[in-house]
XYZ file of C-alpha atoms in Angstrom:
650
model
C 11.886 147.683 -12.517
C 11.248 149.171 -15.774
C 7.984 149.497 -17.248
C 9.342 148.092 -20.191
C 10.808 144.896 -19.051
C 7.266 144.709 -16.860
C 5.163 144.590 -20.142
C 7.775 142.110 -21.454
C 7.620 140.013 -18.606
C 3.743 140.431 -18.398
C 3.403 139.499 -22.086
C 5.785 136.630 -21.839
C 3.224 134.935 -18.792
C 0.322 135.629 -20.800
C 1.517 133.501 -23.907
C 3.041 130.986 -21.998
C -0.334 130.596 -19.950
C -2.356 130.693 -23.424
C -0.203 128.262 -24.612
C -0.594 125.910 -21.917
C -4.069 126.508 -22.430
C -4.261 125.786 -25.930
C -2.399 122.753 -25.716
C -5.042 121.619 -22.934
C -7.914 122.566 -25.566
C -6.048 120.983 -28.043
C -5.557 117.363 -26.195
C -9.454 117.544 -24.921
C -10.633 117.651 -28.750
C -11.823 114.399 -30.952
C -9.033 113.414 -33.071
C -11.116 110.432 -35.541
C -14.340 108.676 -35.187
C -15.210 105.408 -35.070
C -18.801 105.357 -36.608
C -20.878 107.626 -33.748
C -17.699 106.708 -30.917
C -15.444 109.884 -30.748
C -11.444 109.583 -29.750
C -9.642 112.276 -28.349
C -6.274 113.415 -28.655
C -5.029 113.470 -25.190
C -5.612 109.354 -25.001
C -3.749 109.196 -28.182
C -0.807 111.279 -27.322
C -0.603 109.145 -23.697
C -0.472 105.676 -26.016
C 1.759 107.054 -28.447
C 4.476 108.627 -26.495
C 4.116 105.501 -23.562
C 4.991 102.928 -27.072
C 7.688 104.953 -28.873
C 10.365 107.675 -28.851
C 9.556 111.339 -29.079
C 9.799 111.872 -32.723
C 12.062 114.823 -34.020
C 10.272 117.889 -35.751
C 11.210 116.071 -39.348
C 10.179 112.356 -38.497
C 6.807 113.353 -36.509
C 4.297 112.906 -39.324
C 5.541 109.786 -40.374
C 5.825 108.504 -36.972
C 2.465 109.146 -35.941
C 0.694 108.374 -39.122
C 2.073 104.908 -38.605
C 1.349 104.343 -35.278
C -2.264 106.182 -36.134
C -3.292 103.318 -37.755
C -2.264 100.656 -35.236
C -4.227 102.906 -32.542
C -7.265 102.695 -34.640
C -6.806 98.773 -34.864
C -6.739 98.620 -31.010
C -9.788 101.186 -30.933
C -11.887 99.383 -33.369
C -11.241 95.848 -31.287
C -11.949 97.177 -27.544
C -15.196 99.251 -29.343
C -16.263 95.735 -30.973
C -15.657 94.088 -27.357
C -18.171 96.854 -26.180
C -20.880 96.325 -28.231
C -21.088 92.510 -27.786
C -21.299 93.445 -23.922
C -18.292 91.719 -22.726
C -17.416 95.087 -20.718
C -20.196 93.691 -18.623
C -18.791 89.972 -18.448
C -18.604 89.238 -13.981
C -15.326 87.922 -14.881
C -14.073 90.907 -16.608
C -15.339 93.251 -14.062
C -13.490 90.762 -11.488
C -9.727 90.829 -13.292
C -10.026 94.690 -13.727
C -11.165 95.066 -10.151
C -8.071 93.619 -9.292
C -5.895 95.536 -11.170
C -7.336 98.763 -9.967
C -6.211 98.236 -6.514
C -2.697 97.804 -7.971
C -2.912 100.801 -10.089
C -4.388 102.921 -7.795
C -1.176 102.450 -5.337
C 0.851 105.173 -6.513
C -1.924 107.455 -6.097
C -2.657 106.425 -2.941
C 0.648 106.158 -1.386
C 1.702 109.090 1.187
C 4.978 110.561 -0.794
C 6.994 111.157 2.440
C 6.278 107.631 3.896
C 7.372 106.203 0.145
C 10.573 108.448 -0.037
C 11.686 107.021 3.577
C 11.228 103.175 2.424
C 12.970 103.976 -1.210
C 16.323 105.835 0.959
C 15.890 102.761 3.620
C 16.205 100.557 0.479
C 19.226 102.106 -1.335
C 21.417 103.102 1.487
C 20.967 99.108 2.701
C 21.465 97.882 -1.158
C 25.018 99.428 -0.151
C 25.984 96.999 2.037
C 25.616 92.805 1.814
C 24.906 91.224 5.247
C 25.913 87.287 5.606
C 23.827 85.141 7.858
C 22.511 82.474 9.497
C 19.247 81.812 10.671
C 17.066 78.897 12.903
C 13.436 78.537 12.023
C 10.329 77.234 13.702
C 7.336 77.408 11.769
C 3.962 79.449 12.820
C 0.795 79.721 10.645
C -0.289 83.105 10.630
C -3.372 82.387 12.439
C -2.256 80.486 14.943
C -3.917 80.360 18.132
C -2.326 82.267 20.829
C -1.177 79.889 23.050
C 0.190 78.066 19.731
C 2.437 80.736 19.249
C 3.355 81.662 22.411
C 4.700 78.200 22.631
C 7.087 78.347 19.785
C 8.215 82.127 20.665
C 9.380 80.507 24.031
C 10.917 77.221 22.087
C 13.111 79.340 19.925
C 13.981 81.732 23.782
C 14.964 77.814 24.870
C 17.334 77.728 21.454
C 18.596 81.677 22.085
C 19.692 80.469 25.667
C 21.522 77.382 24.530
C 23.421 79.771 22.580
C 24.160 81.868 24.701
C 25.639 79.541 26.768
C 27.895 78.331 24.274
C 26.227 76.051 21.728
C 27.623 76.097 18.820
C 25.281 78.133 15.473
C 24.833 75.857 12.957
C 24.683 72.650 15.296
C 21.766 74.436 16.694
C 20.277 75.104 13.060
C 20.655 70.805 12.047
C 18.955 70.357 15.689
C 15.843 72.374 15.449
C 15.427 74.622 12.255
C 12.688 73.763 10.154
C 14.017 75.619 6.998
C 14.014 72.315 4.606
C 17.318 74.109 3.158
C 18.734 73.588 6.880
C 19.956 69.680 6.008
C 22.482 71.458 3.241
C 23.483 74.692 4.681
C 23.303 74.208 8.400
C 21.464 77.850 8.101
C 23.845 79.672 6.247
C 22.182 82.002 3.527
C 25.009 83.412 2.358
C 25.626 87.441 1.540
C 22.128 89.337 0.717
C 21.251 92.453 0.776
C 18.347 94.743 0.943
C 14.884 93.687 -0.695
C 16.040 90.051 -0.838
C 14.791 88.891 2.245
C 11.060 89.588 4.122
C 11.082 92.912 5.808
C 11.383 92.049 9.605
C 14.189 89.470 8.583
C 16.302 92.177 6.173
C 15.742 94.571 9.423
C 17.079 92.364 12.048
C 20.067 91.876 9.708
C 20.433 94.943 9.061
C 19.832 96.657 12.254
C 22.344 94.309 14.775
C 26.505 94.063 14.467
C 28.261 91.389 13.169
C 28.313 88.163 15.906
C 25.007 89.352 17.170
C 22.072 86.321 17.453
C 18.865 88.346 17.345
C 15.700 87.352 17.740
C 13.179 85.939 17.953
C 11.859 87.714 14.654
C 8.236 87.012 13.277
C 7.998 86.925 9.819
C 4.933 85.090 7.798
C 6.870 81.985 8.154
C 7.366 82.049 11.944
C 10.189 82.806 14.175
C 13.680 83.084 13.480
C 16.495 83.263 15.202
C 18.704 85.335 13.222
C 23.083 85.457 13.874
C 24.645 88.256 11.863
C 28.139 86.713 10.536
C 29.480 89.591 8.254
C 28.443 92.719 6.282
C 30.669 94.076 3.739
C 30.302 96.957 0.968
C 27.726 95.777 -2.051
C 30.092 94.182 -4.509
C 27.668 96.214 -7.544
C 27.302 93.746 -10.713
C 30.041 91.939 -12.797
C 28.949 90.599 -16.399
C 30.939 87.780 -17.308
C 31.553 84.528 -19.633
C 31.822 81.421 -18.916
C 33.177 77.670 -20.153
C 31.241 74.805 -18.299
C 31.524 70.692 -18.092
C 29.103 69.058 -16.413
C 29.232 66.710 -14.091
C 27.083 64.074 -12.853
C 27.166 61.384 -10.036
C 28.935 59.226 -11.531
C 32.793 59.314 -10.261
C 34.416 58.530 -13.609
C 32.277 61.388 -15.752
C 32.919 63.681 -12.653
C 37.170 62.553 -13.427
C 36.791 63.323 -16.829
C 34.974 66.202 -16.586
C 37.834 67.925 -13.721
C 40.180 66.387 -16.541
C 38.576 68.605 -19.805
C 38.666 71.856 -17.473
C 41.630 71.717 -16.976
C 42.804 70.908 -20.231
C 40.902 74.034 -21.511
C 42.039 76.232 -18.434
C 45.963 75.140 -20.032
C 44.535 75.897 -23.574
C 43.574 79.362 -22.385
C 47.108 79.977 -20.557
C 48.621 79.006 -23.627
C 46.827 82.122 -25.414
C 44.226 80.034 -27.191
C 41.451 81.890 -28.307
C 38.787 81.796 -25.751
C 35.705 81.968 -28.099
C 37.041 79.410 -29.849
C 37.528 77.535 -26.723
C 33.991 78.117 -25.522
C 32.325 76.732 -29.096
C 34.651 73.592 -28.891
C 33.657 72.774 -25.493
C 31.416 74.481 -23.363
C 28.815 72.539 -22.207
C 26.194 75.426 -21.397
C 23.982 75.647 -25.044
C 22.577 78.112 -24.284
C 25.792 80.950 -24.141
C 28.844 78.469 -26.142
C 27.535 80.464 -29.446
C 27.897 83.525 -27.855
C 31.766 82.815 -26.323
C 29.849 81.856 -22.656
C 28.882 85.347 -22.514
C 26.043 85.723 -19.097
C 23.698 88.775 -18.291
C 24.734 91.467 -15.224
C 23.936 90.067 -11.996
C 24.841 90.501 -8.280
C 25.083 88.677 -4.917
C 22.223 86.447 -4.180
C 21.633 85.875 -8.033
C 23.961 82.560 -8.487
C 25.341 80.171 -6.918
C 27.888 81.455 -4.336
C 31.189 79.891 -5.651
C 30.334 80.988 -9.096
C 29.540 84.562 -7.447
C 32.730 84.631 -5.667
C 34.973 83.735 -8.447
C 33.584 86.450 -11.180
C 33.600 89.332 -8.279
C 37.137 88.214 -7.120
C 38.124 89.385 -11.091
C 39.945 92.291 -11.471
C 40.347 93.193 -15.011
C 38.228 92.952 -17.556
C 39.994 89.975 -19.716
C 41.001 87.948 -16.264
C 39.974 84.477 -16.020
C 39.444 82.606 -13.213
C 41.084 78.981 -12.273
C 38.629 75.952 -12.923
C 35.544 76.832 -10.107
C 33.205 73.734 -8.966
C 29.546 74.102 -8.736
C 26.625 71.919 -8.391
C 26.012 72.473 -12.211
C 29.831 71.378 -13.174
C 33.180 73.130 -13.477
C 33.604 76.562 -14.907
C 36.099 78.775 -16.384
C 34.800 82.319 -15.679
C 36.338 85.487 -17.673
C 35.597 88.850 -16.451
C 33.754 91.200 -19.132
C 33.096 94.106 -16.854
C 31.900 95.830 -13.647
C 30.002 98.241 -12.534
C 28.989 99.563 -8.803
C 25.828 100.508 -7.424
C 24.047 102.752 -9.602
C 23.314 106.275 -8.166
C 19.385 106.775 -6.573
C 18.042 108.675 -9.428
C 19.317 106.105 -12.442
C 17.111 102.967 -10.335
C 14.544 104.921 -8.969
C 11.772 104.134 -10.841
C 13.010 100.191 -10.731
C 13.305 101.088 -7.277
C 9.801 102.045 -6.396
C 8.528 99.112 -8.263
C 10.104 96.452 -6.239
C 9.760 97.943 -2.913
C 5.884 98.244 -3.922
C 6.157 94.366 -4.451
C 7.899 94.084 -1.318
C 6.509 92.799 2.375
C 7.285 96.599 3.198
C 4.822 97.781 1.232
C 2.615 96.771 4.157
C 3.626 99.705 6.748
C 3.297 102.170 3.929
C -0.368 100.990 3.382
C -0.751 101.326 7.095
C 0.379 104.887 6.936
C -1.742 105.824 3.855
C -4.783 104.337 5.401
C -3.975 106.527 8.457
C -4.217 109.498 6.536
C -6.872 108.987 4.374
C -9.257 108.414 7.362
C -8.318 111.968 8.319
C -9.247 113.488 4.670
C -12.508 111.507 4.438
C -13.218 112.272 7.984
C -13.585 108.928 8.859
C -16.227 108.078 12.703
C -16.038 104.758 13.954
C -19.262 103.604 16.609
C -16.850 101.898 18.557
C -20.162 100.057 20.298
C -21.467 99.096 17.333
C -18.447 97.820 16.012
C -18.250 95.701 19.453
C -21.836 94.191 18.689
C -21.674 92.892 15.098
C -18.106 91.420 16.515
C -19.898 89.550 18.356
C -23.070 88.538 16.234
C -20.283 86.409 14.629
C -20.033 82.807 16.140
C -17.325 79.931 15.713
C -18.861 78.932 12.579
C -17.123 81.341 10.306
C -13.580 79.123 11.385
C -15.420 76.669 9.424
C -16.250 78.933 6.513
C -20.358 78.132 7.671
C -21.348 81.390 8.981
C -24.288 83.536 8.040
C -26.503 86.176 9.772
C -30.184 86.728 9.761
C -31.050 89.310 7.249
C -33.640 90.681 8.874
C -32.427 91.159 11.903
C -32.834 95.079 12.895
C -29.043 95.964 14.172
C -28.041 95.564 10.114
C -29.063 99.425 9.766
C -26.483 100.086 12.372
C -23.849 102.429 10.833
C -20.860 100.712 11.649
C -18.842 104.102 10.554
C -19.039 107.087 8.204
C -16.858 108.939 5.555
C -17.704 112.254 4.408
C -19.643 110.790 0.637
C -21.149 107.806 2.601
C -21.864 105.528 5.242
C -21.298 101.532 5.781
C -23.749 99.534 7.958
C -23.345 96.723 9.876
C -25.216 95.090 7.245
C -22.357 96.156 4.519
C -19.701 94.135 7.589
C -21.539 91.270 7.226
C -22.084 90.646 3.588
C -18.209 91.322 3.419
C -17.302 88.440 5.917
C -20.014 86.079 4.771
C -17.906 86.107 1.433
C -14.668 86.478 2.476
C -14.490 83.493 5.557
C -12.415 80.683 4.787
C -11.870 77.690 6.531
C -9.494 78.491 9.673
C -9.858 75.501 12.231
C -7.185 76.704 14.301
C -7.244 79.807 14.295
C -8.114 82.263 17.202
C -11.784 83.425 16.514
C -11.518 86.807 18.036
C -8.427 87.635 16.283
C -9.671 86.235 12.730
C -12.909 88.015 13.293
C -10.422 91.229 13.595
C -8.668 90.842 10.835
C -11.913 90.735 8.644
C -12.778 93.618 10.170
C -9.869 95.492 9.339
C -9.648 94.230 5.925
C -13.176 95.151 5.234
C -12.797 98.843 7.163
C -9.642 99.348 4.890
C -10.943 98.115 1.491
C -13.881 100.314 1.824
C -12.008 103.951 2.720
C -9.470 102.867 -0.736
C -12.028 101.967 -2.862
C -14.122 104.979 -1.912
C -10.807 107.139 -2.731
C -10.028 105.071 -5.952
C -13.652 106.406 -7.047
C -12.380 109.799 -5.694
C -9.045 109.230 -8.255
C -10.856 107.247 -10.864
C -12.840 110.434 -11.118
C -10.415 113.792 -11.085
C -6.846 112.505 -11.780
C -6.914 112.184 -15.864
C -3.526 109.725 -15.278
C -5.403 107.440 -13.307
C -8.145 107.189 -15.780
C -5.676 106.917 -18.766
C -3.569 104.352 -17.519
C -7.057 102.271 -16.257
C -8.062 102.521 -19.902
C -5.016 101.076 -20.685
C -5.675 98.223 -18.196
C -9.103 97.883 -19.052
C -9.134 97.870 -23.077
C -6.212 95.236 -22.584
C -8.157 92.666 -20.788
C -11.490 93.675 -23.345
C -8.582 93.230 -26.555
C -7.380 89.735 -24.955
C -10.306 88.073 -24.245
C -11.874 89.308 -27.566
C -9.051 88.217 -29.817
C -9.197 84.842 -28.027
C -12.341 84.380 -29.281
C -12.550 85.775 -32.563
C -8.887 85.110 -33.333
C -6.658 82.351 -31.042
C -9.469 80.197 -30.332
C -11.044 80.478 -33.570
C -7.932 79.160 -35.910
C -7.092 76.209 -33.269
C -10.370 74.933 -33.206
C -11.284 75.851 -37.321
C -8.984 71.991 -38.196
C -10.832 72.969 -41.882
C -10.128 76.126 -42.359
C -6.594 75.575 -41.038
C -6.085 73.165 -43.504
C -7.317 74.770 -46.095
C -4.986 77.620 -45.833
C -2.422 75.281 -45.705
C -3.044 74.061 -48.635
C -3.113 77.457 -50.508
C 0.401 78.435 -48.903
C 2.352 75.110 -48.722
C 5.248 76.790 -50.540
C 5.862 78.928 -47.667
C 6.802 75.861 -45.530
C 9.185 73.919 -47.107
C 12.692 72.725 -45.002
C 15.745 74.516 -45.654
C 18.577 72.057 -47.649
C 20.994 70.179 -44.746
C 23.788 68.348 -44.287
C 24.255 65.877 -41.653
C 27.511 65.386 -40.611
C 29.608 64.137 -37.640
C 32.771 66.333 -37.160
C 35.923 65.220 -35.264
C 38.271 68.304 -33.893
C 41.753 67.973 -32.281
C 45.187 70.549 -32.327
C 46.932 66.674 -33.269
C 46.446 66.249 -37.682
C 47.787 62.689 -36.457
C 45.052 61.997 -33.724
C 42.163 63.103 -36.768
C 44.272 60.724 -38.610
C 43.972 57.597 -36.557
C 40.210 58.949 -35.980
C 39.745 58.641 -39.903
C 40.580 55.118 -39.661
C 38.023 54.054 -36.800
C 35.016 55.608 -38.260
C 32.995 52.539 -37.545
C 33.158 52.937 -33.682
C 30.406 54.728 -32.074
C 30.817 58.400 -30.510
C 31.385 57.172 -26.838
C 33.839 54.418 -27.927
C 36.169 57.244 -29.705
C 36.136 59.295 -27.154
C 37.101 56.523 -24.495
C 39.987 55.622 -27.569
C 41.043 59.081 -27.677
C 40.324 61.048 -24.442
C 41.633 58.449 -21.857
C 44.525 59.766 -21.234
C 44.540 63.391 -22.861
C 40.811 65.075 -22.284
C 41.083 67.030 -25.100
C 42.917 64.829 -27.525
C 39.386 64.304 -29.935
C 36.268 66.765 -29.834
C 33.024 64.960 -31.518
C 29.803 66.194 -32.463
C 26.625 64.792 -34.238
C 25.369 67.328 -36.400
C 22.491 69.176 -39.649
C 24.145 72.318 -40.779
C 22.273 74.779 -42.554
C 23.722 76.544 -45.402
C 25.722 79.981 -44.139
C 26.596 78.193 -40.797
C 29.994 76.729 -41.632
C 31.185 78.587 -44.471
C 33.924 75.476 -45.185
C 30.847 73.204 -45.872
C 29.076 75.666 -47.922
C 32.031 74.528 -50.764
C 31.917 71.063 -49.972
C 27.557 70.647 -49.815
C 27.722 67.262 -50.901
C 28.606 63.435 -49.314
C 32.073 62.789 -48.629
C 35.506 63.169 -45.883
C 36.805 66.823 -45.865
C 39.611 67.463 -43.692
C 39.770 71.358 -42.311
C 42.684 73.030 -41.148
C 42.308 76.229 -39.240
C 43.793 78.715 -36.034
C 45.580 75.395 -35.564
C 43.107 72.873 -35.474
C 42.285 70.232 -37.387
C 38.505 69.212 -38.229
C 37.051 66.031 -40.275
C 34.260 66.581 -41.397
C 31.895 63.006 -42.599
C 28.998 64.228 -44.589
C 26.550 61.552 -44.022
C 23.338 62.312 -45.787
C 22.210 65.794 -48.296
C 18.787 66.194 -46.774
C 17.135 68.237 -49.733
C 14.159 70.789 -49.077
C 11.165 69.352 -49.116
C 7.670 70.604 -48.435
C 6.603 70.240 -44.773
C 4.368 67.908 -43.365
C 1.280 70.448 -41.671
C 2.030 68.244 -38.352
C 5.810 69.810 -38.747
C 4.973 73.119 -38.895
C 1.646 73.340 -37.172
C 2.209 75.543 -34.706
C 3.955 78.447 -37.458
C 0.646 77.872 -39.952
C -1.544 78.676 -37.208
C 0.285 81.870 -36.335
C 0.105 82.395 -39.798
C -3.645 81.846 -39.846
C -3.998 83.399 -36.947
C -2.666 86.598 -38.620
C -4.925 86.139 -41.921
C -8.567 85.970 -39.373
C -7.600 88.854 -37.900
C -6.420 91.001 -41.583
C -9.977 89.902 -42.282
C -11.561 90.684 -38.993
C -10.498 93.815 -39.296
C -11.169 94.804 -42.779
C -14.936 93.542 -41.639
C -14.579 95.730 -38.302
C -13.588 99.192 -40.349
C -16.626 98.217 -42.341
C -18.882 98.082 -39.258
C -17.446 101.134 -37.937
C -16.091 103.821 -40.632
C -12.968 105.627 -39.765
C -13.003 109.433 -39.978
C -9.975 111.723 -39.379
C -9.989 115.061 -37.888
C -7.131 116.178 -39.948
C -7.116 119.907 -38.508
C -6.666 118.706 -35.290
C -3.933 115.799 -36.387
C -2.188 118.575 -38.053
C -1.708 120.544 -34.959
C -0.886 117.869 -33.268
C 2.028 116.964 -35.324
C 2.831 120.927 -35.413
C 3.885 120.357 -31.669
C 7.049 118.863 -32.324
């Protein structure tokens, strides 16, 4: 090599090291006080990049002035929450306990262990397995002989089976699923992360027409007969036009009748928007022509499913498909396969955390963290304070003598410290719970094992809470959340629902902000036929129900009416006709009447109309004030060498 290109190389190392450096100085240093309380940069940068978008070179000062000043906010809140001691509330300290168990998981979790559940995951999400299962029910403590008896009831089912008993007859015989009485045991297509663990495994594990089992999940033992597995089907996105239907035979008629009506409509090349806001029964998507968020198999009900993956093109609708809910017309918007591993990763990882496989990876990860913390267990003295504990703790009535001498025992050691038997039994006396029929040795086990595993994680979250700064920074984030929330509850929330004065009195000095919007109430009649709205225009008198049984007897469609207060902007035709009166509008080949009832003029609202807005509002006005008072309390001073710099990195 040349010396020349060394020396460049060399050079090139040492800035990019001193850069590094200087960026780590730079992140360490106090960017603004609060009174005496410093805040560094580092914390900032973490909140401010987590909450918005990496700002461009030209945009950064702006951007971070802005959210500067909502940081400070938050600061000044969680530093007020400090100093009235609520940091040191038992209830505080118990929520954030929680949550550091939680947050420590990543950091905890052995990486290879984790990679081989998230592949397990998404090469099963690949596939859709459809099922049947039988279920007897086992509580989790059962005594032995209690579940030794059911494993060898559901063996008894197995064999029938075998034999040649028929699935599902089986399932309506003995299954204890309450779903059983509608599905025989069918669960339809699933795939992976739907379903506990040991169920998705047997599933997944045995070929189609295999009966597997028996399986123990936390429910009790299944019997488990693989019908089908398929490729994943991915996601569709659709819209949809729904009547509902009842149990009442003649709505259910009419209902089939209007489906198909608009299923005809459609096939005639009317406009299906226009379709969906005439009819669809489903609020909550007409407006938006039916339209439904992405979903996959297991997230609807199974005919609907079937019908919007059996859509080819985007455009297709379906025939007129029955569900529980009512009929639908279902157009295809789009779809999409499985996404690749590195797109749904981080989803990924969240869920299979959440997941009842999340239990073997703690397993593993306690495994190896006994080896780092060079974990020794005194087997006999484990065996000894098992058996200071008496069949009183199944009744949640146990206790131990605290002077007894065997409580200095050391049960077992870590490298930073040591737990006595003493430390055991504090943890069962307040953990036991009432277990009447359980099996005492195994319960006392299980406290043992939860108390040997808390103690070797919580003795490497103090390890993490320590020495990695992402731990601490997202446990502030945890931590100054709770301290905000349960501050602002009192000073702000609490305050303006319980302050009925004060409330009132700032309703009084902004009543003009809450005054009703002008309306018209109207009923509107729509029909393709100008001489059905006709003969409609002449039977004004009957009711809503009695029209439509005049006008929809024999043609479902014939006469659409609605009850309605329109808001100026919502039907432009109206917004030239705002006054009493019959207007007759003719558009895209339909035909509406509209009967303005009743102007309803703005008017000032009632407080009891608008009481839960004011008290946002007031909300919002304690806590301008609160803060003008905390910034007061605790002046605000900006290192603006530092700030600059900071901003100089992008």
């Amino acid at each position: 090599m040349r010396l020349s290109t060394l020396i460049t190389l060399l050079l090139f190392a040492f800035n990019f090291q001193s850069h590094a450096q200087s960026k780590n100085d730079l992140q360490e240093k106090t960017l603004f006080r609060l009174g005496d309380q410093p805040y560094d940069l580092g914390t900032f940068e973490y909140y401010f990049l987590k909450n918005s978008e990496r700002p461009s070179a030209d945009s950064a000062k702006i951007k971070i002035e802005a959210y500067l000043d909502l940081y400070v906010n938050f600061r000044l809140k969680v530093q007020e929450a400090v100093s009235r001691g609520m940091d040191k509330d038992k209830d505080f300290i118990d929520e954030l306990e929680g949550y550091k168990k939680q947050l420590a998981e990543p950091y905890l979790t052995t990486t290879q262990f984790n990679q081989k559940l998230l592949s397990e995951a998404y090469e099963r999400m690949k596939f859709e397995v459809s099922a049947a299962h039988i279920l007897l029910k086992v509580e989790e403590n059962a005594l032995p002989e209690d579940t030794l008896r059911i494993y060898n009831e559901v063996l008894k089912i197995k064999e029938e089976i075998t034999k040649g008993a028929d699935f599902t007859e089986q399932a309506k015989k003995y299954s204890q699923d309450p779903s059983v009485k509608m599905n025989g045991g069918y669960l339809g297509y699933f795939s992976a992360l739907q379903m506990v663990y040991p169920f998705e495994n047997a599933a997944y594990q045995n070929a189609v027409g295999t009966v597997a089992g028996p399986i123990k999940t936390r429910f009790g033992y299944h019997l488990l007969k693989v019908i089908d597995k398929r490729p994943a089907r991915g996601q569709v996105k659709v819209a949809h036009i729904m009547i509902k239907t009842t149990t009442d035979t003649v709505t259910n008629d009419k209902a089939k009748k209007k489906i198909d009506s608009i299923y005809e409509n459609l096939r005639e090349g009317k406009d299906w928007a226009e379709q969906c806001k005439l009819y669809s029964e489903d609020q909550s998507s007409a407006k938006a022509g039916g339209e439904l968020r992405w979903f996959g198999t297991g997230a609807l009900v199974p005919p609907f499913e079937d019908a919007a993956f059996a859509l080819k093109n985007p455009g297709d609708i379906s025939v007129p498909v029955q569900t529980r809910f009512g009929w639908h017309i279902i157009k295809l918007i789009d779809k999409k396969p499985l996404e690749p591993f590195d797109e749904i990763k981080v989803d990924l990882e969240k869920r299979v955390t959440r997941d009842s496989r999340s239990q073997d990876s703690q397993s593993e990860v306690l495994a190896t963290l006994k080896k780092e913390q060079g974990f020794k267990l005194d087997k006999k003295v484990q065996s000894n304070a098992l058996q200071g504990i008496d069949s009183t703790l199944k009744v949640a009535n146990w206790n131990y003598d605290t002077t007894s001498s065997v409580l200095s025992n050391v049960l077992f050691s870590l490298e930073t410290s040591v737990y006595t038997v003493a430390d055991f039994y504090k943890y069962v006396k307040s953990a036991q719970r009432v277990r009447k029929t359980a099996d005492l040795e195994e319960y006392k086990k299980q406290l043992y094992d939860r108390f040997e595993s808390e103690s070797i994680f919580d003795a490497e979250m103090a390890f993490i809470e320590q020495n990695n700064q992402d731990y601490k920074r997202i446990l502030d984030e945890y931590r100054s959340g709770i301290l905000l929330f349960n501050l602002m509850e009192d000073e702000v929330w609490e305050k303006a629902l319980i302050d009925t004065v004060g409330l009132q009195a700032y309703f009084d000095q902004n009543a003009g902000k809450y005054i009703s919007e002008e309306m018209l109430k109207v009923r509107k009649l729509t029909s393709a036929s100008q001489e059905v709205i006709k003969q409609a225009s002449q039977q004004l008198g009957l009711s809503n129900s009695q029209l439509d049984s005049v006008f929809n007897d024999q043609e479902a469609l014939a006469l659409q009416i609605d009850d309605l207060e329109i808001k100026k902007g919502e039907e432009p035709f109206l917004d030239g006709h705002w006054e009493t009166g019959t207007y007759l509008q003719e558009s895209d080949g339909y035909y509406t009447l509209w009967i303005v009832e009743q102007v309803i003029p703005a008017a000032k609202l009632p407080l009891d109309k608008v009481k839960g807005l004011v008290i946002s509002d007031y909300q919002n006005e304690l806590e301008t004030r609160w803060l003008a008072e905390l910034r007061a309390k605790y002046p605000y001073k900006l290192n603006k060498p530092v700030f600059k710099s900071f901003v100089k990195t992008f």
